[in-house]
CSV table of C-alpha atoms and ligand atoms in Angstrom, one decimal:
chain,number,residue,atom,x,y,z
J,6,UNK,CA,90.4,112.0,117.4
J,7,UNK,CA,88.7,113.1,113.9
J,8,UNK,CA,88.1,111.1,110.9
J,9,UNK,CA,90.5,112.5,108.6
J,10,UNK,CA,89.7,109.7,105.4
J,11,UNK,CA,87.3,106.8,105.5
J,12,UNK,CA,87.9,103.2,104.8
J,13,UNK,CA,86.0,103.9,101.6
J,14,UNK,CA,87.8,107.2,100.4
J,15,UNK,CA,91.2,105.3,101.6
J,16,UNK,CA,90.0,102.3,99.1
J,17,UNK,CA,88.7,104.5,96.4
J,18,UNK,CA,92.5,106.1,97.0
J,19,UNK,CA,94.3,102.8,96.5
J,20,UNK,CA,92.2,102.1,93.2
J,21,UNK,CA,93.1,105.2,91.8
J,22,UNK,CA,96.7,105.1,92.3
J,23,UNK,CA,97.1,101.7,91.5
J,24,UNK,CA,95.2,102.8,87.4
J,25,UNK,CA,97.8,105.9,87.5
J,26,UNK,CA,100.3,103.1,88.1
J,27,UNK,CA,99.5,100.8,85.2
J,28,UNK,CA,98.9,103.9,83.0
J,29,UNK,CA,102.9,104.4,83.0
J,30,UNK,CA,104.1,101.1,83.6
J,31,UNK,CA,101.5,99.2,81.3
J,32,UNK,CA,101.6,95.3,82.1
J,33,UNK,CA,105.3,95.4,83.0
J,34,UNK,CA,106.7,93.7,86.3
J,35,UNK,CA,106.3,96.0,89.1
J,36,UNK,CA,108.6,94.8,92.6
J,37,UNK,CA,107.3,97.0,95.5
J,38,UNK,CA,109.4,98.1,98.2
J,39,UNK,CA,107.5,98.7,101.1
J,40,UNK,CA,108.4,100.6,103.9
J,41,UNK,CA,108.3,99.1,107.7
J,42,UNK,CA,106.3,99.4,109.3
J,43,UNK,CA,103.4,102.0,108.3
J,44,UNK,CA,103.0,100.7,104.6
J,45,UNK,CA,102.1,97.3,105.5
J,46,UNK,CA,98.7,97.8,105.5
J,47,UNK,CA,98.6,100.2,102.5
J,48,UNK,CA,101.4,97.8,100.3
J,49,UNK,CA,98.8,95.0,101.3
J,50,UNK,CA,95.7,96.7,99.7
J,51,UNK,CA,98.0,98.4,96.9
J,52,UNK,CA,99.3,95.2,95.4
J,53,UNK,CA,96.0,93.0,95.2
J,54,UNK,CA,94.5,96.1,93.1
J,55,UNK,CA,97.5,96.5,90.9
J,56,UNK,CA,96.6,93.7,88.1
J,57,UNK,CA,99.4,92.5,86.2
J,58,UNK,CA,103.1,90.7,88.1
J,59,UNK,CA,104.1,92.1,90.9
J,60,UNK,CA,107.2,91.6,93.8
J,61,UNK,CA,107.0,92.5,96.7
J,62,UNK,CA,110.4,93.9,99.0
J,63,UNK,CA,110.4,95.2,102.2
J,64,UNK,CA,113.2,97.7,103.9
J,65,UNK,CA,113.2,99.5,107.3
J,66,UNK,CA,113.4,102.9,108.2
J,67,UNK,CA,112.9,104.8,111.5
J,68,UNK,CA,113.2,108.5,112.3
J,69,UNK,CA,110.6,108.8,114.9
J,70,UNK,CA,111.0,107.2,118.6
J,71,UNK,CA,108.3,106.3,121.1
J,72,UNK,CA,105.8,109.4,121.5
J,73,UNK,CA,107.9,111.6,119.5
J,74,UNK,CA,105.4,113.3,117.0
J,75,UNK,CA,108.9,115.2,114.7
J,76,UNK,CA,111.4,113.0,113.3
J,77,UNK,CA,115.1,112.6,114.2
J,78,UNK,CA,117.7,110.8,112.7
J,79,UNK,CA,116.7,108.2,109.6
J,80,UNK,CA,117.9,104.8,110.4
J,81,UNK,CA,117.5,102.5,107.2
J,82,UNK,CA,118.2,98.6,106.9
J,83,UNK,CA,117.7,97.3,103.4
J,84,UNK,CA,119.1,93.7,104.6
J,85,UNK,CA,115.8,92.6,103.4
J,86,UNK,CA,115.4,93.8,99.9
J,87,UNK,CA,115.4,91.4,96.7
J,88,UNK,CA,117.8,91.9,93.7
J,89,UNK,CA,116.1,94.6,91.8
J,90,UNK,CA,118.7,94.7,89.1
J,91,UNK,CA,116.7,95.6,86.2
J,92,UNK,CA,113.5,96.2,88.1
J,93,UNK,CA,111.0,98.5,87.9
J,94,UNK,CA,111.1,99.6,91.4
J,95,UNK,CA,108.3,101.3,93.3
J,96,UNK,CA,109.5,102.8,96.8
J,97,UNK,CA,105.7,103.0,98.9
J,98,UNK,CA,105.3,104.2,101.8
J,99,UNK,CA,102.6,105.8,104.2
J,100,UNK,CA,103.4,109.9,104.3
J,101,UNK,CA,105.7,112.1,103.3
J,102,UNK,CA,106.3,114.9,105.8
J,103,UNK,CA,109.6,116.1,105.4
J,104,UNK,CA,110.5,114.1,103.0
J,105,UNK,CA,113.7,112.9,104.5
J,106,UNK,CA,112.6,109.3,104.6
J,107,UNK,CA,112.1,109.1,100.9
J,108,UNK,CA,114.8,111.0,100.1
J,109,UNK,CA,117.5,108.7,102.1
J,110,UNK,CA,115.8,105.8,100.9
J,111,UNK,CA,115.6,106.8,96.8
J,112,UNK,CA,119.3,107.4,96.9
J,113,UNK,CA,120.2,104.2,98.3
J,114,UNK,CA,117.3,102.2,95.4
J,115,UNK,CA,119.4,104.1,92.9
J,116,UNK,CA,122.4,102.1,93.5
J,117,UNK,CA,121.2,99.2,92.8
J,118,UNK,CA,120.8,98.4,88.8
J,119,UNK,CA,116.8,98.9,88.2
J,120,UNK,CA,115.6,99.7,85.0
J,121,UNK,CA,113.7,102.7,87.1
J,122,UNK,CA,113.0,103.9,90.1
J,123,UNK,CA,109.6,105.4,91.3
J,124,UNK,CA,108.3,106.3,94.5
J,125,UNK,CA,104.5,106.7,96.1
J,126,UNK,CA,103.5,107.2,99.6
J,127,UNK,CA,99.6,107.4,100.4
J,128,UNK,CA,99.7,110.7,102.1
J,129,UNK,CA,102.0,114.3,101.5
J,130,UNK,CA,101.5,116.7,104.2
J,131,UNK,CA,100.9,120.4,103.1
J,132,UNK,CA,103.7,122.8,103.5
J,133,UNK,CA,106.1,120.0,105.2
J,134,UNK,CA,108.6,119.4,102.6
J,135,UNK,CA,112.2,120.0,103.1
J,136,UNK,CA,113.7,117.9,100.3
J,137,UNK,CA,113.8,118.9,96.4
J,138,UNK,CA,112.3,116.0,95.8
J,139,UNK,CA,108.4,114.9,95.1
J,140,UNK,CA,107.2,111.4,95.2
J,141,UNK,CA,105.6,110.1,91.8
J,142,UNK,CA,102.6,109.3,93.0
J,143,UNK,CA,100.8,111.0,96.3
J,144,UNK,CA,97.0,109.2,97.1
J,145,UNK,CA,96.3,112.2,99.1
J,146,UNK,CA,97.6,115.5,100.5
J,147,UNK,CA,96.2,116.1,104.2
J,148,UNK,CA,96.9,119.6,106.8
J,149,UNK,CA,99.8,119.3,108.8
J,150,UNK,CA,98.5,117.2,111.8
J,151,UNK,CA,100.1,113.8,113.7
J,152,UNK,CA,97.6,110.9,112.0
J,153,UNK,CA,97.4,107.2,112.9
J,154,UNK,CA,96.0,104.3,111.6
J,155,UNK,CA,96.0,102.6,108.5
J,156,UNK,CA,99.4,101.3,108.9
J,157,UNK,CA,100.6,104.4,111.1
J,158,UNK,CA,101.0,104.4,114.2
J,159,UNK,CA,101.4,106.7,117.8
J,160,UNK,CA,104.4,104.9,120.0
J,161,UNK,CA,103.5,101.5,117.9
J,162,UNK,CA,99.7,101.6,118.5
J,163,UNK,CA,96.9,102.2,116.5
J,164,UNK,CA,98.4,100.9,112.9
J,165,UNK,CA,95.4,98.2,112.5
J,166,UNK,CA,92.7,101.3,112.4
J,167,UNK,CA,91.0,100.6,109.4
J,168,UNK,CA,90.8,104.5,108.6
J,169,UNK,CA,93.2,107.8,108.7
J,170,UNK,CA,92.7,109.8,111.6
J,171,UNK,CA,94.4,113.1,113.6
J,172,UNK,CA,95.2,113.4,117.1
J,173,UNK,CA,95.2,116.9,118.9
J,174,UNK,CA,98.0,117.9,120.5
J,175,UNK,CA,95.9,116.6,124.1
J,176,UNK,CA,95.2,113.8,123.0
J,177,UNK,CA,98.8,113.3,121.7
J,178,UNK,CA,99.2,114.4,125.3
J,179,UNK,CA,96.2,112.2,126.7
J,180,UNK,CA,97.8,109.0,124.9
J,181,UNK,CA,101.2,109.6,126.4
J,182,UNK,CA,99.4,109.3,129.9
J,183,UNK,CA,98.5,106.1,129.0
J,184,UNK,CA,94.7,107.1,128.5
J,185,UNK,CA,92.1,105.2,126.2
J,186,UNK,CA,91.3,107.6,122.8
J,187,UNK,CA,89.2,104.8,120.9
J,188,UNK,CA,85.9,106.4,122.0
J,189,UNK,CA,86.7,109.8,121.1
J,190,UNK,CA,85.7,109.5,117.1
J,191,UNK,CA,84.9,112.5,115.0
J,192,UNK,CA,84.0,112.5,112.0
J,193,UNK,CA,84.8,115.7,110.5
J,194,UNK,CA,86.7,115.3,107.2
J,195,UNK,CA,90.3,117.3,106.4
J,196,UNK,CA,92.1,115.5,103.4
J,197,UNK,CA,92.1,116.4,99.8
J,198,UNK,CA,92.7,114.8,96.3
J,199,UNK,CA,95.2,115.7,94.6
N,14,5GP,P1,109.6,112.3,106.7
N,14,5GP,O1,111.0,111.6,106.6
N,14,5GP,O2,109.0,112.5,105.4
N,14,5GP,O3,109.7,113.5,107.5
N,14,5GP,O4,108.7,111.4,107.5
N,14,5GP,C1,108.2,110.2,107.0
N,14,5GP,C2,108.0,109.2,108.1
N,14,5GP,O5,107.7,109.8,109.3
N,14,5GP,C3,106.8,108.3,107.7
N,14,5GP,O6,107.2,107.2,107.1
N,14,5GP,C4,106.2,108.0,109.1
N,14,5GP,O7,106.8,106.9,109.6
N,14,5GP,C5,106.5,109.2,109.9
N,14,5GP,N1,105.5,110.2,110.0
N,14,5GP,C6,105.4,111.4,109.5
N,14,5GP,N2,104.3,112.1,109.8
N,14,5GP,C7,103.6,111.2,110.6
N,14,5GP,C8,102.3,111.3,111.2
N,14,5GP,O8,101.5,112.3,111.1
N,14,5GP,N3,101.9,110.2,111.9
N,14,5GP,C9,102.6,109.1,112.0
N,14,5GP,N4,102.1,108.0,112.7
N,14,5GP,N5,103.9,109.0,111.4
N,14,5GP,C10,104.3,110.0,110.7
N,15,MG,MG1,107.8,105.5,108.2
């Protein structure tokens, strides 16, 4: 596997988006909603640099299955999400690929009464899109390869990575077979800022 971002670019990353985030909101309540389960670890990091009050809301969504590596169909439950009437609401979570997730998952937050409605998700994969829509704020746009860690995982492994990095389409194959990757680091680098 290679080293797509470091702990320390992924931190710088979170930094940054949380100052673009209090450079439109100001000191005004923020609830996030985080989506399960690859934005815990980024909602974790995200909310202890954003100073000022924040919530925190959680909601599920799934299109992937197992060792799938292309989604299917979007299940969402929002059984867990606070009243956000009058909320300023900020959907996060880990990539937007097709955008499908975000897209399902924005049209449901609108429903619900907040004052607004924004949406960030630490990585955008280049030339994925199949939605109109663009999240607010993107930490950082990365090639069009299957990543893990950081919250993301491959058949609900490898989320507690403390960096971002790619498998190749063996070792997508390798892991499927049940076979070991954690010694095969490299540390070439493939993301960009925005
Ligand atoms: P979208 O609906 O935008 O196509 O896909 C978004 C969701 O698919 C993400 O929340 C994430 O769960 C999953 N996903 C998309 N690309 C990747 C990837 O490269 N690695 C992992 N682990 N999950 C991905
Ligand atoms: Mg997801």
């Amino acid at each position: 596997m290679q080293i797509v971002l470091s702990q320390e670019e992924l931190s710088e990353g979170i930094s940054r988006l949380a100052r673009c985030i209090r450079d439109d909101l100001g000191r005004q309540p923020v609830t996030v909603v985080g989506v399960l389960t690859g934005s815990i670890v980024l909602v974790a990091d995200l909310i202890r640099s954003l100073d000022g009050p924040v919530r925190v809301g959680m909601v599920w969504a799934s299109s992937y299955r197992g060792t799938a590596t292309s989604p299917g169909r979007l299940d969402l439950r929002l059984d867990l999400l606070p009243d956000l009437t009058g909320q300023h609401v900020l959907v996060v979570d880990d990539i937007f690929d097709t955008g499908r997730t975000l897209e399902g998952l924005l049209a449901e937050l609108h429903k619900r009464g907040a004052a607004s409605v924004r949406s960030l998700v630490l990585l955008k994969k280049t030339g994925r899109a199949e939605v109109a829509i663009e999240p607010d704020y993107v930490g950082f746009e990365i090639p069009d390869r299957f990543v893990i860690g950081y919250g993301l995982d491959f058949d609900g492994g490898w989320r507690h990575l403390p960096y971002l990095a790619a498998l190749d389409p063996d070792e997508i194959e390798a892991a499927r077979c049940g076979h070991d990757l954690s010694g095969s680091v490299d540390a070439g680098r493939t993301a960009e800022t925005p």
